[in-house]
Short mmCIF file of C-alpha atoms in Angstrom, two decimals:
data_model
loop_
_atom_site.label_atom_id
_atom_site.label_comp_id
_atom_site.label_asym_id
_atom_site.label_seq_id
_atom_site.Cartn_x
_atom_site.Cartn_y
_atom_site.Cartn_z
CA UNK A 1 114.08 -284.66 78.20
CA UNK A 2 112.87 -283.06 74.80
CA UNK A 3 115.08 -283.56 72.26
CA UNK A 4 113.79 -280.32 70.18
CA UNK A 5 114.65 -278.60 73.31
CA UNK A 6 117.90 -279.70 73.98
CA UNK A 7 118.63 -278.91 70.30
CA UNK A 8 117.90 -275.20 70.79
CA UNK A 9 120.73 -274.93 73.58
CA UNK A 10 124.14 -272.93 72.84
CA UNK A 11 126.45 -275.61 72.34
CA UNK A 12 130.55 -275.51 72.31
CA UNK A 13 130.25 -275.27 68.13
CA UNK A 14 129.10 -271.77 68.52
CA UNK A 15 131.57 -269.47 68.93
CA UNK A 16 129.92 -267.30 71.16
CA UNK A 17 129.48 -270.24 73.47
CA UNK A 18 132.83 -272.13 72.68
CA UNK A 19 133.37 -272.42 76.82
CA UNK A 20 130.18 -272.30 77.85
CA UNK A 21 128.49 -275.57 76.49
CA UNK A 22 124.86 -275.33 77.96
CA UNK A 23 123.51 -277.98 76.10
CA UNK A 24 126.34 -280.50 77.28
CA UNK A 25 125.84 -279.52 80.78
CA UNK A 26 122.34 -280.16 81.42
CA UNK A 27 122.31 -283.31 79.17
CA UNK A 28 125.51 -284.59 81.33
CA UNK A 29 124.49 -287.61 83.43
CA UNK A 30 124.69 -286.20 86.68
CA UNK A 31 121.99 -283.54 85.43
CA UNK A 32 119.38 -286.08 83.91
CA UNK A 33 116.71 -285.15 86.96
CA UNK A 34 117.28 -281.69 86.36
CA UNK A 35 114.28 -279.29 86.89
CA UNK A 36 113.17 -276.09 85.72
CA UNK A 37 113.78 -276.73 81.84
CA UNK A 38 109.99 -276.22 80.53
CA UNK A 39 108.91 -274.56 84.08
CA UNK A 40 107.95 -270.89 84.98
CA UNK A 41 110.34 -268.84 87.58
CA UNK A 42 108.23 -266.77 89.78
CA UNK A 43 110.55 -263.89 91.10
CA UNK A 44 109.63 -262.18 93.65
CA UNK A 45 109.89 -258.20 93.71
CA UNK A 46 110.43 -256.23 96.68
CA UNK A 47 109.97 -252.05 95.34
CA UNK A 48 110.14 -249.05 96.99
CA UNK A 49 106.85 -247.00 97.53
CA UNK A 50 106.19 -245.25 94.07
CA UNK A 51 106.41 -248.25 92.14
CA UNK A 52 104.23 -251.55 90.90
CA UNK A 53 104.91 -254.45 88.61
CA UNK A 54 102.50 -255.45 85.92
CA UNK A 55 102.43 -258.30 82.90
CA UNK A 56 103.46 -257.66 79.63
CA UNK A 57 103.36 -260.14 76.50
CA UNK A 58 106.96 -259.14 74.57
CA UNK A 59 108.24 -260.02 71.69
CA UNK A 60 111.81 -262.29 72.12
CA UNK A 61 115.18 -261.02 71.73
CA UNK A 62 117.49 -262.69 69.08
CA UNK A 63 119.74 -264.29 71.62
CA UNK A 64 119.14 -268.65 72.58
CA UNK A 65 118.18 -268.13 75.67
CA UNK A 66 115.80 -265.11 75.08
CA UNK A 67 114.07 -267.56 72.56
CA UNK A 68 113.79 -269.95 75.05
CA UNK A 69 113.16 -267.20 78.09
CA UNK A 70 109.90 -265.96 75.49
CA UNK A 71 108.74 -270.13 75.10
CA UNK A 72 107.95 -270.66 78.94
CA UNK A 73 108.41 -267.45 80.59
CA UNK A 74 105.17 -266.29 80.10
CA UNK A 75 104.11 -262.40 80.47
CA UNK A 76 107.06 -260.48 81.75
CA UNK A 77 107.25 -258.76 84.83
CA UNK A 78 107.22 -254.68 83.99
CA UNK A 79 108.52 -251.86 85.99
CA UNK A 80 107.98 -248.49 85.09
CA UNK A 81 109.89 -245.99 86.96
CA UNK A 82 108.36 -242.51 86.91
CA UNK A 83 110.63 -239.34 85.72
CA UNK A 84 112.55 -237.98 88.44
CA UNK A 85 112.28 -240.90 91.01
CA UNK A 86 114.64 -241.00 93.73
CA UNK A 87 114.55 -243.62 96.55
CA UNK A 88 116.89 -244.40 99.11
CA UNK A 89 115.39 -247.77 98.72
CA UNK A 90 116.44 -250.67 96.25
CA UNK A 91 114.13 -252.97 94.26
CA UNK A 92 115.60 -256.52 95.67
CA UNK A 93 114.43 -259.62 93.49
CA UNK A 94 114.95 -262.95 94.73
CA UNK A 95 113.38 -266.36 94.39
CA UNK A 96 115.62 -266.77 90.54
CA UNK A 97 115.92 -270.53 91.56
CA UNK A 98 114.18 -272.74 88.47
CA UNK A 99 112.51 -272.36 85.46
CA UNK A 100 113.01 -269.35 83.16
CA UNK A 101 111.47 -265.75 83.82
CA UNK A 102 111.87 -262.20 82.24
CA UNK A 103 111.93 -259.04 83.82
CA UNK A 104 111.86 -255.22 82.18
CA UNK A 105 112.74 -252.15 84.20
CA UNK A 106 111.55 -248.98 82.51
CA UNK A 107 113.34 -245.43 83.48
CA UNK A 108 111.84 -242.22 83.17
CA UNK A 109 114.04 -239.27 82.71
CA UNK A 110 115.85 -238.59 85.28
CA UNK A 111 114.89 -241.20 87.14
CA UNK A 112 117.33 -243.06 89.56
CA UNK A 113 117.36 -246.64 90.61
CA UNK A 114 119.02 -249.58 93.00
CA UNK A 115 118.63 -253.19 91.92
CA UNK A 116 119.85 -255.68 93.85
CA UNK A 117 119.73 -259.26 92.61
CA UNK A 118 120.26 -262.46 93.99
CA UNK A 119 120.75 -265.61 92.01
CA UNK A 120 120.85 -268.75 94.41
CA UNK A 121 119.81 -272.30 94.70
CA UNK A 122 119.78 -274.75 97.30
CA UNK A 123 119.46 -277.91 94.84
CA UNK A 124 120.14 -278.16 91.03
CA UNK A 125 118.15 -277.00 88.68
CA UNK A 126 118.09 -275.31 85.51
CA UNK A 127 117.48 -271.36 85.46
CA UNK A 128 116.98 -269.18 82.87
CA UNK A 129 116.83 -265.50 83.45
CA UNK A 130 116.23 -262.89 80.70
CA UNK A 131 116.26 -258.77 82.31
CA UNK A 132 116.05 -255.53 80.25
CA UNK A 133 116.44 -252.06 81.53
CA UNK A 134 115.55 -249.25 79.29
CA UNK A 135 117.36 -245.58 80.48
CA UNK A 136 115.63 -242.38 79.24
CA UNK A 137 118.16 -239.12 79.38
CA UNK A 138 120.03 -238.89 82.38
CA UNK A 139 118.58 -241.62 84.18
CA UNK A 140 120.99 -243.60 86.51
CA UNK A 141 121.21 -247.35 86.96
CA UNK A 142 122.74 -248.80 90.33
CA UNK A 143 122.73 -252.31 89.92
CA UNK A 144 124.27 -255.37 91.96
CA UNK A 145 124.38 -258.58 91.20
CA UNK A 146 125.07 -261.83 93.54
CA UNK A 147 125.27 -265.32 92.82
CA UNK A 148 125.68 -268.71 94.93
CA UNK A 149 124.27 -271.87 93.35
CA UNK A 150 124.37 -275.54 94.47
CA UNK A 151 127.25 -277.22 92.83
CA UNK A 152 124.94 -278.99 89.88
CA UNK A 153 122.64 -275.77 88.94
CA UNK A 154 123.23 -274.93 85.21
CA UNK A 155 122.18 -270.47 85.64
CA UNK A 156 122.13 -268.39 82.31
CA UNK A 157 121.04 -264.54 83.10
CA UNK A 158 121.13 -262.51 80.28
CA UNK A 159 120.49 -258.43 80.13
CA UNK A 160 120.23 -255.99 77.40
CA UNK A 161 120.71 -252.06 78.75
CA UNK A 162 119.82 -249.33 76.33
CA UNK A 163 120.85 -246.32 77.77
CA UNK A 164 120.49 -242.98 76.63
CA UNK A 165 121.87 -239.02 76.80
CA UNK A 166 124.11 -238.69 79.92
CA UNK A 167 122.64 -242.17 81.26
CA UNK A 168 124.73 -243.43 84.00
CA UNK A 169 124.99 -247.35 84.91
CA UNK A 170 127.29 -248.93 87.63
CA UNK A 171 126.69 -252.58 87.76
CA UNK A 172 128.68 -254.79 90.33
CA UNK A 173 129.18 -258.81 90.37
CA UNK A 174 129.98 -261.24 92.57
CA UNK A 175 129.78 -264.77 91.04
CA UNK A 176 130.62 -268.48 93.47
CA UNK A 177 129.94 -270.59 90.03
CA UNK A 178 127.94 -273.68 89.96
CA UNK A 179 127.81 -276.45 87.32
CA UNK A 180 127.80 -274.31 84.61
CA UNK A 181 127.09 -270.62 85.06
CA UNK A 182 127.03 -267.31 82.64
CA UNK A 183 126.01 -263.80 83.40
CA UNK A 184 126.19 -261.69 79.98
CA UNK A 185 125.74 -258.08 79.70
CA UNK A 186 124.77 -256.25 76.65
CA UNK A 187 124.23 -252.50 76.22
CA UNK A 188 123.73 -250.21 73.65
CA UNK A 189 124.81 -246.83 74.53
CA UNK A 190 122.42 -244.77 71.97
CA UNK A 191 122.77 -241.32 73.56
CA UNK A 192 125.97 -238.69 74.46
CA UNK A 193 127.92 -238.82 77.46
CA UNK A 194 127.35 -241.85 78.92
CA UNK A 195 129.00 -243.79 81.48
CA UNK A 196 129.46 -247.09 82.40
CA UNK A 197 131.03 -248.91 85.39
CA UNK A 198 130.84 -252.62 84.50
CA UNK A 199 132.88 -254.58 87.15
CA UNK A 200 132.85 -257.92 88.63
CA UNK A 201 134.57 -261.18 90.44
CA UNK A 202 134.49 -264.66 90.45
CA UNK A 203 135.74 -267.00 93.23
CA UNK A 204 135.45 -270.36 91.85
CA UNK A 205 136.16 -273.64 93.28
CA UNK A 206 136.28 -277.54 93.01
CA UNK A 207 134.01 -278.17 89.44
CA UNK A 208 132.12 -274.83 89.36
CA UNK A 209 132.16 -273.18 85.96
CA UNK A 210 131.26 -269.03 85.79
CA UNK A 211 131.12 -267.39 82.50
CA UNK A 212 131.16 -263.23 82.59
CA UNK A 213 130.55 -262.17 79.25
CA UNK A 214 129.46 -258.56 78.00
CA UNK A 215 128.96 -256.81 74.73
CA UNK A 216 128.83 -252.41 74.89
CA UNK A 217 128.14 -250.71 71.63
CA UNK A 218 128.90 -247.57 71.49
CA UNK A 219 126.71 -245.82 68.96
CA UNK A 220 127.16 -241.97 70.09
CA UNK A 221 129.77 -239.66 71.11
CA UNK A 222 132.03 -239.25 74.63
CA UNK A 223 130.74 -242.63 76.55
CA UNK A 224 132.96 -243.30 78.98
CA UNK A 225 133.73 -246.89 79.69
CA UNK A 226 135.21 -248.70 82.67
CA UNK A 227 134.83 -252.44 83.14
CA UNK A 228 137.00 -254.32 85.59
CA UNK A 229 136.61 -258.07 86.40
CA UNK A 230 138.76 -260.13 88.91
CA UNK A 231 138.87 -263.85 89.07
CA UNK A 232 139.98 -266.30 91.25
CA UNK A 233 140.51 -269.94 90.42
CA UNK A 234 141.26 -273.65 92.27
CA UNK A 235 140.80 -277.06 92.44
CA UNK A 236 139.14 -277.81 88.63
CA UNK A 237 137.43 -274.73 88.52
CA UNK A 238 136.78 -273.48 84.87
CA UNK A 239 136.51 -269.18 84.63
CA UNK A 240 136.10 -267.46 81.31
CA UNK A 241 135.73 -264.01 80.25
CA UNK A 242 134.60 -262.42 77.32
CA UNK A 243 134.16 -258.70 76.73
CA UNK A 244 133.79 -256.53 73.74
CA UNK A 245 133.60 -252.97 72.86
CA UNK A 246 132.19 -252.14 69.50
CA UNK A 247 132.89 -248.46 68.97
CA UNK A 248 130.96 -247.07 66.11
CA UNK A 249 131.59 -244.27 63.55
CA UNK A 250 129.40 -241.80 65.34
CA UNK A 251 130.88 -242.55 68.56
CA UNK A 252 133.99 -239.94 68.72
CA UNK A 253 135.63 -239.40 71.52
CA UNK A 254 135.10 -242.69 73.45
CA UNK A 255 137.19 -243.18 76.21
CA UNK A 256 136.89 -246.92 77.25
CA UNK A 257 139.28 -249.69 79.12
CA UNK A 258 138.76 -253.07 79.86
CA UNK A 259 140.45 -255.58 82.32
CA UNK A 260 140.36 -259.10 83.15
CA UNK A 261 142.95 -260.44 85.36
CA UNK A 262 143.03 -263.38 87.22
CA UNK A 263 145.00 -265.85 90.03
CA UNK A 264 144.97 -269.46 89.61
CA UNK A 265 145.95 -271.07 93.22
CA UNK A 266 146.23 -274.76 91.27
CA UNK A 267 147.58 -276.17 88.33
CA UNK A 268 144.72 -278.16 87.86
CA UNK A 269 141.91 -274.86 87.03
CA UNK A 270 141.29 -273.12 83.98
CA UNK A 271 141.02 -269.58 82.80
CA UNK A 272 139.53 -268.67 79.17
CA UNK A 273 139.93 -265.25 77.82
CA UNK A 274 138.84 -263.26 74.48
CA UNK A 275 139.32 -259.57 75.28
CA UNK A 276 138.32 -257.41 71.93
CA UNK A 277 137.84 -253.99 70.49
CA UNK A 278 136.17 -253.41 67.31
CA UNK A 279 136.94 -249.62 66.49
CA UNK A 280 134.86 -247.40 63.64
CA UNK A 281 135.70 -244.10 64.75
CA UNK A 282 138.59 -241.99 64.28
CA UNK A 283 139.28 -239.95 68.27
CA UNK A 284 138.66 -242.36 70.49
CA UNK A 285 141.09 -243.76 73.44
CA UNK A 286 140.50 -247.70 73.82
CA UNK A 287 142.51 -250.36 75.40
CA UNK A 288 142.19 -253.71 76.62
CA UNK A 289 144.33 -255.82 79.31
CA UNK A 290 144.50 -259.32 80.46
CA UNK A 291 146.49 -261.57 83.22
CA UNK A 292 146.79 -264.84 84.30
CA UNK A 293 148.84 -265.92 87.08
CA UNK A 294 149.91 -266.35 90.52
CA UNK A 295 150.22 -265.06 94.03
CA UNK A 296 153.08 -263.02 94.18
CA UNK A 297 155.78 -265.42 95.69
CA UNK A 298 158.15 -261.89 96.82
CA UNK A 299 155.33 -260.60 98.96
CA UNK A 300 153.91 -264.03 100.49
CA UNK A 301 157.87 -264.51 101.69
CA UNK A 302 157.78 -260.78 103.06
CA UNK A 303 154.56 -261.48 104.56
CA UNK A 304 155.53 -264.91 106.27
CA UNK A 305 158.50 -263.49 107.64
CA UNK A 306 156.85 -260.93 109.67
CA UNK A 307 155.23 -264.15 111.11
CA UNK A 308 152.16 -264.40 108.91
CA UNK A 309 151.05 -267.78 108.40
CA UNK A 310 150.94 -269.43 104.88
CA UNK A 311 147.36 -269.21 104.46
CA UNK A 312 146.40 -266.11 106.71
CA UNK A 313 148.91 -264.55 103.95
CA UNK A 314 147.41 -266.10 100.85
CA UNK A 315 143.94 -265.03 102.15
CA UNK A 316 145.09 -261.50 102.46
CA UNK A 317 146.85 -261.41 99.06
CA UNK A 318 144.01 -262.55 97.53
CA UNK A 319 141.13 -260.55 99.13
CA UNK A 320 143.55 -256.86 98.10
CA UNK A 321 143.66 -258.21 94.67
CA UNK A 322 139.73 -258.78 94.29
CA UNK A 323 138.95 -255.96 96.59
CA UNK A 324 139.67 -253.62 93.47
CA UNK A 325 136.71 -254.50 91.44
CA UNK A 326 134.48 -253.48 94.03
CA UNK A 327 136.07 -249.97 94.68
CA UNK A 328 133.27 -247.83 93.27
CA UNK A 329 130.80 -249.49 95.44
CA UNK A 330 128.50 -247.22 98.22
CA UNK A 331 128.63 -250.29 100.27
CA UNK A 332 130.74 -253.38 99.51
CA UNK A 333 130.15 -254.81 103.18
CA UNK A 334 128.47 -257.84 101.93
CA UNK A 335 130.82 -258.83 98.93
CA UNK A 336 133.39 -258.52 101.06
CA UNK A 337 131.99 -260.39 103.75
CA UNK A 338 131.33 -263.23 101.40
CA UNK A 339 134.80 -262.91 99.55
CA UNK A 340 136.36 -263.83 103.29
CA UNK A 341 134.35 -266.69 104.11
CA UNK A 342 135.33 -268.04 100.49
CA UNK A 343 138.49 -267.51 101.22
CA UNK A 344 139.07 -268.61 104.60
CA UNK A 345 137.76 -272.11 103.21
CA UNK A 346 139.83 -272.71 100.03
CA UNK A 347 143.45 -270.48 100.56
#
């Protein structure tokens, strides 16, 4: 493997990256036939009538992996969204399996969208996926995010949101780890009244690593912020979490809250945490939580004596507590669906 590329890869020395150690995970031994490093990912784009992708040659963002996204990538993949648009329809991208790619979502004012991603693999590989999505006034962002990798993929999806006057953006995620995974979120909120919903959950067992990390700046007045992440943890399972609000001076009258709480079902897992606030402005309501623990012992007794069994109780426990991230959802079917199955196997 190149060793100019491998030097370019976040590392654990960088603070931003401190749990996260990309360039020790695909150097590791067990990755040394891993593919997609210098490759192209090929997405593939299902849209709703009214809209068309075309090939753009962009500059790269300042982040590692958007360096590296803008070195093989090629032309992104564009999609401009017309003022106004409405469809009942989502964009669904799939085939994010190797290789890096880059995809840009344009919205016209007004205009009102449904994203659904999936991020999956059948057999390791390295992916690296870069996504932008620029939101005119009052535009509205539905997006939903779901990830399920073979045990030895190392996945790195990165998105920068710039959302404008009364933009709205709900963004769900359900993460099943891999080798090493991270899904960061950064937006810029450069207009008045807007409001976020950033929420997510990780189920993560034997080795599988998942990283959820997100920066918001707020840069005008009365965003609203909610962000919300659940996690759930066994076997040697590694989770980490970091979120930030950066409230600027202009940004008065913020009101923004941030959660992370998680269960660990072993001794043996790990949870990594750095909740922060970084506050210029003067009338603004902030506040950040976060929890590590276990399954409430009182209510798994009070279940098993009303003749639950052990696990059928766990299960249940479990599924309430990461049932709450996914409240705000128009149809949470699916996450819930897969949130069973996960736990069904590993309670």
């Amino acid at each position: 493997m190149n060793k100019v590329l491998i030097e370019t890869l976040p590392h654990r020395r960088m603070e931003a990256w401190k749990w996260t150690d990309v360039r020790g995970a695909v150097t590791a031994e067990k990755s040394g036939q891993i593919s997609g490093m210098t490759s192209v990912c090929e997405p593939i784009l299902s849209l709703p009538p009214g809209l068309s992708v075309s090939r753009e040659t962009l500059s790269a963002s300042d982040t590692p992996m958007g360096k590296l996204a803008a070195n093989f990538a090629g032309d992104a993949y564009v999609i401009s969204v017309p003022a106004e648009f409405v469809s009942d329809q989502a964009v669904l991208i799939t085939g994010l399996n190797s290789g890096h790619a880059r995809i840009v979502f344009k919205l016209g004012k007004g205009a009102k969208l449904q994203v659904f991603e999936s991020h999956d693999s059948d057999e390791a590989g390295f992916v690296n996926i870069e996504m932008r999505f620029d939101l005119s006034e009052d535009a509205h962002l539905v997006r939903t995010i779901l990830q399920d990798d073979h045990e030895d993929t190392a996945r790195i999806a990165t998105t920068h949101i710039s959302a404008w006057g009364d933009a709205q953006i709900s963004q769900h995620v359900l993460g099943f780890g891999a080798g090493l995974t991270r899904f960061e979120t950064r937006i810029a909120a450069l207009g008045k009244n807007v409001r976020l919903d950033i929420h997510g959950a990780y189920l993560l067992n034997a080795k599988r690593h998942l990283d959820m990390t997100s920066y918001i700046d707020l840069g005008a007045e009365s965003a609203c912020v909610r962000q919300m992440v659940k996690g759930v943890v066994t076997d040697k399972a590694r989770g980490v979490f970091q979120g930030k609000f950066h409230v600027r001076r202009p940004a008065q009258f913020a009101d923004a809250e941030m959660r992370h709480d998680t269960i660990m079902l072993s001794d043996t897992a790990q949870i990594r945490a750095k909740p922060e606030l970084e506050i210029y402005a003067d009338d603004v309501a902030c506040a950040h939580g976060n929890t590590v623990g276990a399954l409430d012992e009182s209510a798994l007794f009070y279940m098993r004596t009303r003749g639950i069994p052990l696990h059928e109780a766990r299960a249940l426990l479990t599924q309430a507590f990461l049932a709450q991230a996914f409240d705000g959802m128009a149809d949470n079917r699916e996450f819930m669906s897969r949130i069973t199955s996960w736990l069904e196997q590993n309670s």
